[in-house]
PDB file of C-alpha atoms and ligand atoms in Angstrom:
ATOM      1  CA  MET K  27     -81.956 -12.648 -81.890  1.00 96.00           C
ATOM      2  CA  TRP K  28     -85.450 -13.055 -83.431  1.00 98.00           C
ATOM      3  CA  GLN K  29     -86.397 -16.706 -83.143  1.00 98.00           C
ATOM      4  CA  ALA K  30     -88.750 -18.482 -85.524  1.00 98.00           C
ATOM      5  CA  SER K  31     -89.923 -22.052 -85.046  1.00 98.00           C
ATOM      6  CA  VAL K  32     -91.805 -23.782 -87.861  1.00 98.00           C
ATOM      7  CA  LEU K  33     -93.842 -26.862 -87.286  1.00 98.00           C
ATOM      8  CA  THR K  34     -94.150 -28.826 -90.539  1.00 98.00           C
ATOM      9  CA  LEU K  35     -94.273 -32.254 -92.084  1.00 98.00           C
ATOM     10  CA  PHE K  36     -91.656 -31.099 -94.579  1.00 98.00           C
ATOM     11  CA  PRO K  37     -88.757 -29.567 -92.541  1.00 98.00           C
ATOM     12  CA  GLU K  38     -86.520 -29.897 -95.637  1.00 98.00           C
ATOM     13  CA  MET K  39     -88.455 -26.938 -97.140  1.00 98.00           C
ATOM     14  CA  PHE K  40     -86.629 -24.637 -94.662  1.00 98.00           C
ATOM     15  CA  PRO K  41     -84.817 -22.337 -94.681  1.00 98.00           C
ATOM     16  CA  GLY K  42     -85.294 -22.682 -98.523  1.00 98.00           C
ATOM     17  CA  PRO K  43     -85.426 -19.260-100.027  1.00 98.00           C
ATOM     18  CA  LEU K  44     -84.723 -17.667 -96.665  1.00 98.00           C
ATOM     19  CA  GLY K  45     -81.257 -19.181 -96.698  1.00 98.00           C
ATOM     20  CA  LEU K  46     -80.355 -16.952 -99.591  1.00 98.00           C
ATOM     21  CA  SER K  47     -79.760 -13.218-100.202  1.00 96.00           C
ATOM     22  CA  LEU K  48     -80.255 -10.800 -97.318  1.00 96.00           C
ATOM     23  CA  ALA K  49     -82.423 -13.108 -95.175  1.00 97.00           C
ATOM     24  CA  GLY K  50     -79.814 -15.834 -95.523  1.00 98.00           C
ATOM     25  CA  LYS K  51     -76.973 -13.477 -94.555  1.00 97.00           C
ATOM     26  CA  ALA K  52     -78.957 -12.361 -91.528  1.00 97.00           C
ATOM     27  CA  LEU K  53     -79.569 -16.027 -90.624  1.00 98.00           C
ATOM     28  CA  ARG K  54     -75.832 -16.769 -90.798  1.00 98.00           C
ATOM     29  CA  ASP K  55     -74.975 -13.532 -88.894  1.00 97.00           C
ATOM     30  CA  GLY K  56     -77.298 -14.655 -86.051  1.00 97.00           C
ATOM     31  CA  THR K  57     -79.737 -11.712 -86.487  1.00 98.00           C
ATOM     32  CA  TRP K  58     -82.476 -14.351 -86.443  1.00 98.00           C
ATOM     33  CA  SER K  59     -82.762 -18.138 -86.090  1.00 98.00           C
ATOM     34  CA  LEU K  60     -84.961 -20.688 -87.719  1.00 98.00           C
ATOM     35  CA  ASP K  61     -85.886 -24.031 -86.165  1.00 98.00           C
ATOM     36  CA  ALA K  62     -87.823 -26.371 -88.454  1.00 98.00           C
ATOM     37  CA  VAL K  63     -89.549 -28.948 -86.253  1.00 98.00           C
ATOM     38  CA  ASP K  64     -90.750 -32.162 -87.899  1.00 98.00           C
ATOM     39  CA  ILE K  65     -94.296 -32.868 -86.745  1.00 98.00           C
ATOM     40  CA  ARG K  66     -93.864 -36.563 -87.628  1.00 98.00           C
ATOM     41  CA  ARG K  67     -91.324 -36.917 -84.791  1.00 98.00           C
ATOM     42  CA  PHE K  68     -94.323 -36.699 -82.399  1.00 98.00           C
ATOM     43  CA  ALA K  69     -96.313 -39.550 -83.894  1.00 98.00           C
ATOM     44  CA  THR K  70     -97.002 -42.180 -81.324  1.00 96.00           C
ATOM     45  CA  ASP K  71     -97.514 -45.342 -83.396  1.00 96.00           C
ATOM     46  CA  ARG K  72     -94.751 -47.247 -85.192  1.00 96.00           C
ATOM     47  CA  HIS K  73     -96.062 -46.217 -88.628  1.00 97.00           C
ATOM     48  CA  GLY K  74     -95.521 -42.559 -87.787  1.00 97.00           C
ATOM     49  CA  THR K  75     -99.158 -41.666 -88.375  1.00 98.00           C
ATOM     50  CA  VAL K  76     -99.796 -37.919 -88.285  1.00 98.00           C
ATOM     51  CA  ASP K  77    -103.235 -37.674 -89.960  1.00 98.00           C
ATOM     52  CA  ASP K  78    -106.566 -39.427 -90.026  1.00 98.00           C
ATOM     53  CA  ALA K  79    -109.951 -39.352 -91.876  1.00 98.00           C
ATOM     54  CA  PRO K  80    -112.371 -36.534 -90.841  1.00 98.00           C
ATOM     55  CA  PHE K  81    -115.223 -37.316 -88.534  1.00 98.00           C
ATOM     56  CA  GLY K  82    -118.489 -36.748 -90.378  1.00 98.00           C
ATOM     57  CA  GLY K  83    -117.015 -38.030 -93.650  1.00 97.00           C
ATOM     58  CA  GLY K  84    -115.713 -36.162 -96.626  1.00 96.00           C
ATOM     59  CA  ALA K  85    -112.524 -36.153 -98.597  1.00 94.00           C
ATOM     60  CA  GLY K  86    -108.954 -35.749 -97.333  1.00 96.00           C
ATOM     61  CA  LEU K  87    -107.087 -36.144 -94.114  1.00 98.00           C
ATOM     62  CA  VAL K  88    -106.812 -34.093 -90.977  1.00 98.00           C
ATOM     63  CA  LEU K  89    -103.693 -33.629 -88.851  1.00 98.00           C
ATOM     64  CA  LYS K  90    -104.209 -35.447 -85.555  1.00 98.00           C
ATOM     65  CA  PRO K  91    -104.654 -33.260 -82.453  1.00 98.00           C
ATOM     66  CA  ASP K  92    -102.513 -35.362 -80.088  1.00 98.00           C
ATOM     67  CA  VAL K  93     -99.490 -35.415 -82.478  1.00 98.00           C
ATOM     68  CA  LEU K  94     -99.625 -31.780 -83.383  1.00 98.00           C
ATOM     69  CA  SER K  95    -100.261 -30.668 -79.817  1.00 98.00           C
ATOM     70  CA  ALA K  96     -97.228 -32.485 -78.587  1.00 98.00           C
ATOM     71  CA  ALA K  97     -95.133 -30.814 -81.264  1.00 98.00           C
ATOM     72  CA  ILE K  98     -96.496 -27.347 -80.331  1.00 98.00           C
ATOM     73  CA  ALA K  99     -95.752 -27.985 -76.684  1.00 98.00           C
ATOM     74  CA  THR K 100     -92.025 -28.419 -77.324  1.00 98.00           C
ATOM     75  CA  VAL K 101     -91.646 -24.976 -78.915  1.00 98.00           C
ATOM     76  CA  ALA K 102     -94.254 -22.818 -77.199  1.00 97.00           C
ATOM     77  CA  ARG K 103     -92.760 -20.195 -74.893  1.00 96.00           C
ATOM     78  CA  PRO K 104     -94.562 -17.527 -72.918  1.00 97.00           C
ATOM     79  CA  GLY K 105     -94.773 -14.281 -74.900  1.00 97.00           C
ATOM     80  CA  VAL K 106     -94.134 -15.888 -78.262  1.00 98.00           C
ATOM     81  CA  PRO K 107     -97.099 -15.719 -80.619  1.00 98.00           C
ATOM     82  CA  LEU K 108     -98.469 -19.022 -81.885  1.00 98.00           C
ATOM     83  CA  LEU K 109     -99.508 -18.592 -85.538  1.00 98.00           C
ATOM     84  CA  LEU K 110    -101.372 -21.088 -87.594  1.00 98.00           C
ATOM     85  CA  MET K 111    -101.136 -20.692 -91.389  1.00 98.00           C
ATOM     86  CA  SER K 112    -104.772 -20.842 -92.534  1.00 98.00           C
ATOM     87  CA  PRO K 113    -106.875 -19.526 -95.443  1.00 98.00           C
ATOM     88  CA  ARG K 114    -109.568 -18.704 -92.835  1.00 98.00           C
ATOM     89  CA  GLY K 115    -107.166 -16.481 -90.862  1.00 98.00           C
ATOM     90  CA  ARG K 116    -106.903 -12.775 -90.630  1.00 98.00           C
ATOM     91  CA  PRO K 117    -105.113 -11.468 -93.682  1.00 98.00           C
ATOM     92  CA  PHE K 118    -101.405 -10.989 -92.830  1.00 98.00           C
ATOM     93  CA  ASP K 119    -100.220  -7.371 -93.298  1.00 97.00           C
ATOM     94  CA  GLN K 120     -97.340  -5.010 -92.745  1.00 97.00           C
ATOM     95  CA  VAL K 121     -98.689  -3.858 -89.373  1.00 96.00           C
ATOM     96  CA  ARG K 122     -98.704  -7.438 -88.076  1.00 98.00           C
ATOM     97  CA  ALA K 123     -95.160  -7.965 -89.491  1.00 98.00           C
ATOM     98  CA  ARG K 124     -93.980  -4.892 -87.576  1.00 97.00           C
ATOM     99  CA  GLU K 125     -95.650  -6.088 -84.348  1.00 98.00           C
ATOM    100  CA  LEU K 126     -94.058  -9.539 -84.720  1.00 98.00           C
ATOM    101  CA  VAL K 127     -90.484  -8.261 -85.220  1.00 98.00           C
ATOM    102  CA  ALA K 128     -90.912  -6.065 -82.125  1.00 98.00           C
ATOM    103  CA  GLY K 129     -91.274  -9.270 -80.112  1.00 98.00           C
ATOM    104  CA  PRO K 130     -89.025 -12.229 -79.416  1.00 98.00           C
ATOM    105  CA  GLY K 131     -90.089 -14.308 -82.445  1.00 98.00           C
ATOM    106  CA  ALA K 132     -92.885 -16.569 -83.557  1.00 98.00           C
ATOM    107  CA  VAL K 133     -94.060 -20.131 -83.803  1.00 99.00           C
ATOM    108  CA  LEU K 134     -95.571 -20.919 -87.198  1.00 99.00           C
ATOM    109  CA  VAL K 135     -97.777 -24.040 -87.545  1.00 99.00           C
ATOM    110  CA  CYS K 136     -98.131 -25.390 -91.114  1.00 98.00           C
ATOM    111  CA  GLY K 137    -101.184 -27.377 -91.970  1.00 98.00           C
ATOM    112  CA  ARG K 138    -101.302 -29.977 -94.761  1.00 96.00           C
ATOM    113  CA  TYR K 139    -104.051 -31.935 -96.538  1.00 95.00           C
ATOM    114  CA  GLU K 140    -107.534 -30.714 -95.305  1.00 96.00           C
ATOM    115  CA  GLY K 141    -105.909 -28.888 -92.381  1.00 97.00           C
ATOM    116  CA  ILE K 142    -105.681 -29.485 -88.623  1.00 98.00           C
ATOM    117  CA  ASP K 143    -108.122 -30.713 -85.937  1.00 98.00           C
ATOM    118  CA  GLU K 144    -110.051 -27.646 -84.786  1.00 98.00           C
ATOM    119  CA  ARG K 145    -109.567 -28.444 -81.112  1.00 98.00           C
ATOM    120  CA  VAL K 146    -105.836 -27.734 -81.339  1.00 98.00           C
ATOM    121  CA  VAL K 147    -106.649 -24.185 -82.482  1.00 98.00           C
ATOM    122  CA  GLU K 148    -108.794 -23.703 -79.408  1.00 98.00           C
ATOM    123  CA  ALA K 149    -106.545 -25.530 -76.855  1.00 98.00           C
ATOM    124  CA  HIS K 150    -103.386 -23.581 -77.897  1.00 98.00           C
ATOM    125  CA  ALA K 151    -105.244 -20.338 -78.745  1.00 98.00           C
ATOM    126  CA  LEU K 152    -103.588 -20.340 -82.151  1.00 98.00           C
ATOM    127  CA  GLU K 153    -103.776 -17.103 -84.101  1.00 98.00           C
ATOM    128  CA  GLU K 154    -104.927 -17.969 -87.627  1.00 98.00           C
ATOM    129  CA  VAL K 155    -103.047 -16.078 -90.317  1.00 98.00           C
ATOM    130  CA  SER K 156    -103.820 -16.017 -94.022  1.00 98.00           C
ATOM    131  CA  VAL K 157    -101.534 -14.868 -96.808  1.00 98.00           C
ATOM    132  CA  GLY K 158    -104.394 -14.263 -99.254  1.00 98.00           C
ATOM    133  CA  ASP K 159    -107.695 -15.490-100.610  1.00 98.00           C
ATOM    134  CA  PHE K 160    -106.460 -18.610-102.338  1.00 98.00           C
ATOM    135  CA  VAL K 161    -105.733 -22.164-101.160  1.00 98.00           C
ATOM    136  CA  LEU K 162    -102.153 -23.440-100.901  1.00 98.00           C
ATOM    137  CA  SER K 163    -101.415 -27.155-100.614  1.00 98.00           C
ATOM    138  CA  GLY K 164     -99.678 -26.539 -97.287  1.00 98.00           C
ATOM    139  CA  GLY K 165     -98.774 -23.788 -94.834  1.00 98.00           C
ATOM    140  CA  GLU K 166     -95.020 -23.927 -95.600  1.00 98.00           C
ATOM    141  CA  VAL K 167     -95.085 -21.363 -98.440  1.00 98.00           C
ATOM    142  CA  ALA K 168     -97.275 -19.122 -96.292  1.00 98.00           C
ATOM    143  CA  ALA K 169     -94.869 -19.457 -93.337  1.00 99.00           C
ATOM    144  CA  LEU K 170     -91.887 -18.495 -95.592  1.00 98.00           C
ATOM    145  CA  ALA K 171     -93.822 -15.429 -96.770  1.00 98.00           C
ATOM    146  CA  VAL K 172     -94.697 -14.330 -93.227  1.00 98.00           C
ATOM    147  CA  MET K 173     -91.078 -14.858 -92.011  1.00 98.00           C
ATOM    148  CA  ASP K 174     -89.648 -13.087 -95.059  1.00 98.00           C
ATOM    149  CA  ALA K 175     -91.832 -10.064 -94.309  1.00 98.00           C
ATOM    150  CA  CYS K 176     -90.638 -10.038 -90.782  1.00 98.00           C
ATOM    151  CA  VAL K 177     -86.939 -10.750 -91.211  1.00 98.00           C
ATOM    152  CA  ARG K 178     -86.383  -7.907 -93.665  1.00 97.00           C
ATOM    153  CA  LEU K 179     -87.598  -5.503 -91.000  1.00 97.00           C
ATOM    154  CA  LEU K 180     -85.056  -6.643 -88.402  1.00 97.00           C
ATOM    155  CA  PRO K 181     -82.438  -3.977 -87.698  1.00 94.00           C
ATOM    156  CA  GLY K 182     -79.383  -4.494 -89.950  1.00 83.00           C
ATOM    157  CA  THR K 183     -81.030  -6.882 -92.372  1.00 87.00           C
ATOM    158  CA  MET K 184     -81.926  -4.508 -95.159  1.00 81.00           C
ATOM    159  CA  GLY K 185     -79.912  -1.419 -94.509  1.00 65.00           C
ATOM    160  CA  ASP K 186     -82.294   1.470 -94.493  1.00 56.00           C
ATOM    161  CA  ALA K 187     -84.497   0.357 -97.400  1.00 58.00           C
ATOM    162  CA  ALA K 188     -87.123  -1.207 -95.228  1.00 53.00           C
ATOM    163  CA  SER K 189     -87.037   1.417 -92.439  1.00 53.00           C
ATOM    164  CA  ALA K 190     -87.457   4.344 -94.732  1.00 51.00           C
ATOM    165  CA  GLY K 191     -91.164   3.973 -94.285  1.00 64.00           C
ATOM    166  CA  GLU K 192     -91.903   4.952 -97.847  1.00 71.00           C
ATOM    167  CA  GLU K 193     -92.610   1.462 -99.003  1.00 83.00           C
ATOM    168  CA  SER K 194     -95.906   0.090-100.008  1.00 85.00           C
ATOM    169  CA  PHE K 195     -98.352  -0.238 -97.039  1.00 89.00           C
ATOM    170  CA  GLU K 196     -96.115   1.558 -94.473  1.00 82.00           C
ATOM    171  CA  ASP K 197     -98.416   4.496 -94.343  1.00 88.00           C
ATOM    172  CA  GLY K 198    -101.374   3.008 -96.077  1.00 93.00           C
ATOM    173  CA  LEU K 199    -100.414   3.760 -99.608  1.00 96.00           C
ATOM    174  CA  LEU K 200     -98.784   1.745-102.392  1.00 97.00           C
ATOM    175  CA  GLU K 201     -95.311   2.659-103.574  1.00 97.00           C
ATOM    176  CA  TYR K 202     -94.447   5.088-106.372  1.00 98.00           C
ATOM    177  CA  PRO K 203     -92.791   3.711-109.574  1.00 98.00           C
ATOM    178  CA  HIS K 204     -89.063   3.268-109.844  1.00 98.00           C
ATOM    179  CA  TYR K 205     -86.679   4.029-112.751  1.00 98.00           C
ATOM    180  CA  THR K 206     -82.993   3.562-113.348  1.00 98.00           C
ATOM    181  CA  ARG K 207     -80.461   4.110-116.158  1.00 98.00           C
ATOM    182  CA  PRO K 208     -80.649   4.402-119.135  1.00 98.00           C
ATOM    183  CA  ALA K 209     -82.661   7.652-119.086  1.00 98.00           C
ATOM    184  CA  ILE K 210     -84.168   6.654-122.474  1.00 98.00           C
ATOM    185  CA  TRP K 211     -84.848   3.022-123.045  1.00 98.00           C
ATOM    186  CA  ARG K 212     -86.021   1.464-126.301  1.00 98.00           C
ATOM    187  CA  GLY K 213     -88.401  -1.415-125.575  1.00 97.00           C
ATOM    188  CA  PRO K 214     -89.173  -4.573-127.693  1.00 98.00           C
ATOM    189  CA  ASP K 215     -91.937  -2.549-129.395  1.00 98.00           C
ATOM    190  CA  GLY K 216     -89.337  -0.073-130.790  1.00 98.00           C
ATOM    191  CA  ILE K 217     -90.647   2.810-128.776  1.00 98.00           C
ATOM    192  CA  ASP K 218     -88.229   5.073-126.914  1.00 98.00           C
ATOM    193  CA  ARG K 219     -89.360   5.531-123.342  1.00 98.00           C
ATOM    194  CA  PRO K 220     -87.839   8.368-121.382  1.00 98.00           C
ATOM    195  CA  VAL K 221     -87.994   8.369-117.569  1.00 98.00           C
ATOM    196  CA  PRO K 222     -90.309  11.071-116.072  1.00 98.00           C
ATOM    197  CA  GLU K 223     -88.587  14.447-116.552  1.00 98.00           C
ATOM    198  CA  VAL K 224     -88.979  15.534-112.955  1.00 98.00           C
ATOM    199  CA  LEU K 225     -86.712  12.699-111.756  1.00 98.00           C
ATOM    200  CA  LEU K 226     -83.768  14.154-113.779  1.00 98.00           C
ATOM    201  CA  SER K 227     -84.368  17.672-112.444  1.00 97.00           C
ATOM    202  CA  GLY K 228     -82.346  17.262-109.259  1.00 97.00           C
ATOM    203  CA  HIS K 229     -85.042  19.208-107.436  1.00 98.00           C
ATOM    204  CA  HIS K 230     -85.671  17.136-104.333  1.00 98.00           C
ATOM    205  CA  ALA K 231     -88.919  18.846-103.273  1.00 98.00           C
ATOM    206  CA  LYS K 232     -90.418  18.466-106.744  1.00 98.00           C
ATOM    207  CA  VAL K 233     -89.333  14.781-106.921  1.00 98.00           C
ATOM    208  CA  ALA K 234     -90.906  14.143-103.502  1.00 98.00           C
ATOM    209  CA  ALA K 235     -94.166  15.842-104.555  1.00 98.00           C
ATOM    210  CA  TRP K 236     -94.245  13.858-107.769  1.00 98.00           C
ATOM    211  CA  ARG K 237     -93.768  10.602-105.897  1.00 98.00           C
ATOM    212  CA  ALA K 238     -96.371  11.433-103.308  1.00 97.00           C
ATOM    213  CA  GLU K 239     -98.829  12.181-106.089  1.00 98.00           C
ATOM    214  CA  ARG K 240     -98.034   8.842-107.945  1.00 98.00           C
ATOM    215  CA  ARG K 241     -98.596   6.930-104.702  1.00 98.00           C
ATOM    216  CA  ARG K 242    -102.012   8.481-104.230  1.00 97.00           C
ATOM    217  CA  GLU K 243    -102.980   7.897-107.875  1.00 98.00           C
ATOM    218  CA  ILE K 244    -101.832   4.313-107.953  1.00 98.00           C
ATOM    219  CA  THR K 245    -103.537   3.468-104.646  1.00 98.00           C
ATOM    220  CA  ARG K 246    -106.805   5.154-105.690  1.00 97.00           C
ATOM    221  CA  LEU K 247    -106.871   3.306-109.050  1.00 98.00           C
ATOM    222  CA  ARG K 248    -105.768  -0.158-107.830  1.00 98.00           C
ATOM    223  CA  ARG K 249    -106.839  -0.533-104.290  1.00 98.00           C
ATOM    224  CA  ALA K 250    -110.150   1.135-103.379  1.00 97.00           C
ATOM    225  CA  ASP K 251    -110.018  -0.485 -99.993  1.00 96.00           C
ATOM    226  CA  LEU K 252    -106.650   1.048 -99.061  1.00 96.00           C
ATOM    227  CA  TRP K 253    -107.618   4.353-100.531  1.00 97.00           C
ATOM    228  CA  ALA K 254    -110.894   4.554 -98.543  1.00 97.00           C
ATOM    229  CA  ARG K 255    -109.017   3.868 -95.309  1.00 95.00           C
ATOM    230  CA  PHE K 256    -106.252   6.421 -96.183  1.00 95.00           C
ATOM    231  CA  ALA K 257    -108.717   9.114 -97.172  1.00 91.00           C
ATOM    232  CA  GLY K 258    -110.601   8.332 -93.922  1.00 88.00           C
ATOM    233  CA  THR K 259    -107.535   8.895 -91.657  1.00 80.00           C
ATOM    234  CA  GLU K 260    -106.690  12.082 -93.523  1.00 74.00           C
ATOM    235  CA  THR K 261    -110.179  13.466 -92.854  1.00 69.00           C
ATOM    236  CA  GLY K 262    -109.900  12.267 -89.258  1.00 57.00           C
ATOM    237  CA  LYS K 263    -106.714  14.318 -88.761  1.00 58.00           C
ATOM    238  CA  ARG K 264    -108.461  17.581 -89.624  1.00 46.00           C
TER     239      ARG K 264
HETATM  240  N1  SAH B 328    -109.422 -27.337 -96.408  1.00 53.48           N
HETATM  241  C1  SAH B 328    -108.875 -26.111 -96.163  1.00 53.48           C
HETATM  242  C2  SAH B 328    -107.599 -25.863 -97.010  1.00 53.48           C
HETATM  243  C3  SAH B 328    -106.447 -26.701 -96.556  1.00 53.48           C
HETATM  244  S1  SAH B 328    -104.993 -26.258 -97.421  1.00 53.48           S
HETATM  245  C4  SAH B 328    -109.933 -25.024 -96.510  1.00 53.48           C
HETATM  246  O1  SAH B 328    -110.710 -25.268 -97.478  1.00 53.48           O
HETATM  247  O2  SAH B 328    -109.860 -23.979 -95.924  1.00 53.48           O
HETATM  248  C5  SAH B 328    -103.799 -27.021 -96.396  1.00 53.48           C
HETATM  249  C6  SAH B 328    -102.961 -26.086 -95.481  1.00 53.48           C
HETATM  250  O3  SAH B 328    -102.345 -25.141 -96.255  1.00 53.48           O
HETATM  251  C7  SAH B 328    -103.824 -25.322 -94.485  1.00 53.48           C
HETATM  252  O4  SAH B 328    -104.002 -26.074 -93.340  1.00 53.48           O
HETATM  253  C8  SAH B 328    -102.924 -24.110 -94.222  1.00 53.48           C
HETATM  254  O5  SAH B 328    -101.939 -24.382 -93.233  1.00 53.48           O
HETATM  255  C9  SAH B 328    -102.279 -23.914 -95.524  1.00 53.48           C
HETATM  256  N2  SAH B 328    -102.853 -22.801 -96.332  1.00 53.48           N
HETATM  257  C10 SAH B 328    -103.578 -22.923 -97.462  1.00 53.48           C
HETATM  258  N3  SAH B 328    -103.933 -21.776 -97.946  1.00 53.48           N
HETATM  259  C11 SAH B 328    -103.458 -20.790 -97.180  1.00 53.48           C
HETATM  260  C12 SAH B 328    -103.536 -19.409 -97.105  1.00 53.48           C
HETATM  261  N4  SAH B 328    -104.181 -18.716 -98.007  1.00 53.48           N
HETATM  262  N5  SAH B 328    -102.842 -18.749 -96.135  1.00 53.48           N
HETATM  263  C13 SAH B 328    -102.244 -19.428 -95.141  1.00 53.48           C
HETATM  264  N6  SAH B 328    -102.136 -20.782 -95.108  1.00 53.48           N
HETATM  265  C14 SAH B 328    -102.747 -21.500 -96.099  1.00 53.48           C
END
């Protein structure tokens, strides 16, 4: 069983969306487990204080190192990656998701307010993980995104959809466009839109070639960064 532990000031946010649909079924089936640990339980004063003003001044509050460290100590296990949700972290990606599901699980630390005391990052060697170049109000939504990306890769969770390896990012390209019935659909603008002819041809090789070409085109037009890397590996192969 793949074991996730989330450290948060808002344990009631979990499993949240991961309790539904395929992730929720996998959770009930015991394919993975989720332990939401309330950081406040580790406060040492009678007010349950978990944060304090930043040294050096400035706005906001910082999660106290003593409290957070005590919480981390209860869930940290050898061989289990300790992740800190952080906008300064390395951008999370499909490669890291695959690595994480190959292991026993993950501990995900969620910051709040201005963030956490930097010394905790150092003392526990936390791996800072970002879900994008924007600022969330807390790490919980980021942790849900990271766990969702991992859980759908667990054997048995998604059938073969996630293992097919044709999805966006799996080989460095974005996905091709999808179509389903009806074959001709009239949109709100009154225009009849047929699906691309080749998809109705029943010719598997042609369909595959069309899809491969769409993937290249979409990646080249939308994501110059991915395209450059993909083109680089292709040249490298020769
Ligand atoms: N003062 C910080 C932002 C704090 S946001 C700064 O300017 O960098 C509060 C918490 O939300 C963070 O501690 C982190 O856990 C989480 N968070 C915010 N944006 C995030 C992102 N893009 N990826 C992952 N976690 C994020």
